[in-house]
Coordinates of C-alpha atoms in Angstrom, one line a residue:
M132 CA 0.0 0.0 0.0
T133 CA 1.4 3.4 -0.9
S134 CA 1.0 6.6 0.9
T135 CA -0.8 9.5 -0.7
K136 CA -0.5 13.2 -0.1
G137 CA -3.8 13.1 1.8
D138 CA -2.5 10.4 4.1
V139 CA 0.6 12.4 4.9
A140 CA -1.4 15.6 5.5
G141 CA -3.8 13.7 7.7
C142 CA -0.9 12.3 9.8
R143 CA 0.6 15.8 10.1
T144 CA -2.8 17.2 11.3
L145 CA -3.2 14.4 13.8
Y146 CA 0.4 15.0 15.1
K147 CA -0.3 18.7 15.4
L148 CA -3.6 18.1 17.3
T149 CA -2.0 15.6 19.6
T150 CA 0.9 17.9 20.3
F151 CA -1.4 20.8 21.0
R152 CA -3.6 18.7 23.3
R153 CA -0.6 17.4 25.3
S154 CA 0.9 20.9 25.5
L155 CA -2.4 22.3 26.7
L156 CA -2.7 19.6 29.4
T157 CA 0.9 20.3 30.4
S158 CA 0.1 24.0 30.6
L159 CA -3.0 23.5 32.7
F160 CA -1.0 21.4 35.2
T161 CA 1.9 23.8 35.4
T162 CA -0.4 26.9 35.5
A163 CA -2.1 25.3 38.5
L164 CA 1.4 25.1 40.2
D165 CA 2.0 28.7 39.1
F166 CA -1.4 29.9 40.3
G167 CA -1.0 28.0 43.6
T168 CA 2.3 29.7 44.2
L169 CA 0.8 33.1 43.4
V170 CA -2.1 32.8 45.8
S171 CA -0.1 31.2 48.6
L172 CA 2.7 33.7 48.5
T173 CA 0.2 36.6 48.3
E174 CA -2.4 35.5 50.8
I175 CA -0.4 33.4 53.3
V176 CA 3.1 34.9 53.1
G177 CA 2.0 38.4 52.4
I178 CA 4.1 39.1 49.3
N179 CA 2.9 41.6 46.8
Y180 CA 0.8 40.0 44.0
V181 CA 3.1 41.3 41.3
V182 CA 6.2 39.7 42.8
S183 CA 4.2 36.5 43.6
T184 CA 3.2 36.4 39.9
W185 CA 6.8 36.4 38.8
I186 CA 7.8 33.8 41.3
G187 CA 4.8 31.6 40.3
T188 CA 5.9 31.7 36.6
I189 CA 9.3 30.4 37.5
V190 CA 7.8 27.5 39.6
G191 CA 5.5 26.6 36.7
A192 CA 8.3 26.8 34.2
L193 CA 10.5 24.4 36.0
S194 CA 8.0 21.5 35.6
N195 CA 6.8 22.8 32.2
F196 CA 10.1 22.3 30.4
T197 CA 10.5 18.7 31.5
I198 CA 7.0 17.6 30.7
N199 CA 6.9 19.4 27.4
K200 CA 10.3 17.9 26.3
R201 CA 9.5 14.4 27.3
W202 CA 5.8 14.1 26.6
A203 CA 4.0 17.0 24.9
F204 CA 6.5 17.6 22.1
S205 CA 8.2 14.2 22.2
A206 CA 11.6 15.9 21.9
R207 CA 13.6 13.3 23.9
A208 CA 16.2 13.1 21.2
A209 CA 17.0 16.9 21.4
P210 CA 20.0 17.7 23.6
V211 CA 18.9 19.2 27.0
G212 CA 21.4 22.1 27.1
P213 CA 20.4 23.9 23.8
A214 CA 16.7 23.2 24.4
L215 CA 16.9 24.6 27.9
W216 CA 18.6 27.8 26.7
R217 CA 15.9 28.3 24.1
F218 CA 13.2 27.6 26.7
A219 CA 14.8 30.0 29.2
L220 CA 14.6 32.8 26.6
I221 CA 11.0 32.1 25.9
Q222 CA 10.3 31.8 29.6
L223 CA 11.9 35.1 30.3
G224 CA 9.5 36.8 27.9
A225 CA 6.5 34.8 29.3
S226 CA 7.3 35.8 32.8
G227 CA 7.5 39.4 31.8
L228 CA 4.2 39.2 29.9
H229 CA 2.5 37.4 32.9
T230 CA 3.9 39.9 35.4
A231 CA 3.1 43.0 33.4
G232 CA -0.2 41.6 32.2
V233 CA -1.5 40.7 35.6
W234 CA -0.5 44.1 37.0
A235 CA -2.2 45.9 34.0
V236 CA -5.4 43.9 34.0
T237 CA -5.7 44.1 37.8
R238 CA -5.0 47.8 37.9
F239 CA -6.8 49.0 34.8
G240 CA -9.4 46.2 34.3
D241 CA -10.5 46.5 37.9
L242 CA -10.4 42.7 38.3
A243 CA -9.1 40.7 41.3
Y244 CA -5.5 39.5 40.7
P245 CA -6.5 35.7 40.5
V246 CA -9.0 36.5 37.7
S247 CA -6.4 38.7 36.0
K248 CA -3.9 35.8 36.2
L249 CA -6.3 33.4 34.5
V250 CA -7.0 35.8 31.7
V251 CA -3.4 36.6 31.1
A252 CA -2.3 33.0 31.4
A253 CA -4.7 32.0 28.6
V254 CA -3.5 34.8 26.3
V255 CA 0.2 34.2 26.9
Y256 CA -0.2 30.5 26.4
L257 CA -2.0 30.8 23.0
G258 CA -0.1 33.8 21.7
W259 CA 3.4 33.2 23.1
N260 CA 4.2 29.9 24.8
Y261 CA 2.7 27.3 22.6
P262 CA 3.8 28.8 19.2
L263 CA 7.4 29.5 20.4
N264 CA 7.7 26.1 22.2
R265 CA 6.5 24.4 19.1
W266 CA 8.5 26.2 16.5
F267 CA 11.6 27.3 18.4
V268 CA 12.3 25.3 21.5
F269 CA 11.1 21.8 20.7
H270 CA 10.9 21.8 16.9
P271 CA 11.8 18.5 15.3
R272 CA 14.8 20.1 13.4
H273 CA 16.6 20.2 16.7
Q274 CA 16.1 16.5 17.2
V275 CA 17.5 15.7 13.7
Q276 CA 20.6 17.8 14.4
A277 CA 21.0 16.0 17.7
T278 CA 20.9 12.5 16.2
E279 CA 22.9 13.1 13.1
G280 CA 26.2 14.2 14.7
P281 CA 29.5 14.3 12.9
T282 CA 30.1 11.6 10.3
Q283 CA 33.0 9.2 10.7
R284 CA 35.4 8.5 7.9
S285 CA 37.2 5.3 7.6

């Protein structure tokens, strides 16, 4: 049986949907860690919600990288070091977007900071984290480079 263009396109679409679903589940789990950190630090410890937002994004990111690499994007073959550097760059931007976004929505949108966090988290995930993780951090081209290595000559 030969493969047709339609079969290949269908497989690609299924792969993209599976990757998106896995990434979304990962994001929901790590956002729960992030959110729990934010609320705990703000309500129990008494840290300002803006600082707690930034700390929460770091807590969420630590687990997010590992789960995304191993499961959501199936990038086990990609070397950890370069992927971690790419992820850190993306996370730096995401932490800034979360922190500034929660402050702005809370201040100017007149919403409680937990509601602001949920709104900002959804926007940052869809507009920043998922696209950049998929195309920059865990893209399959990085796995190919990792497995090819230098050729040996006899």
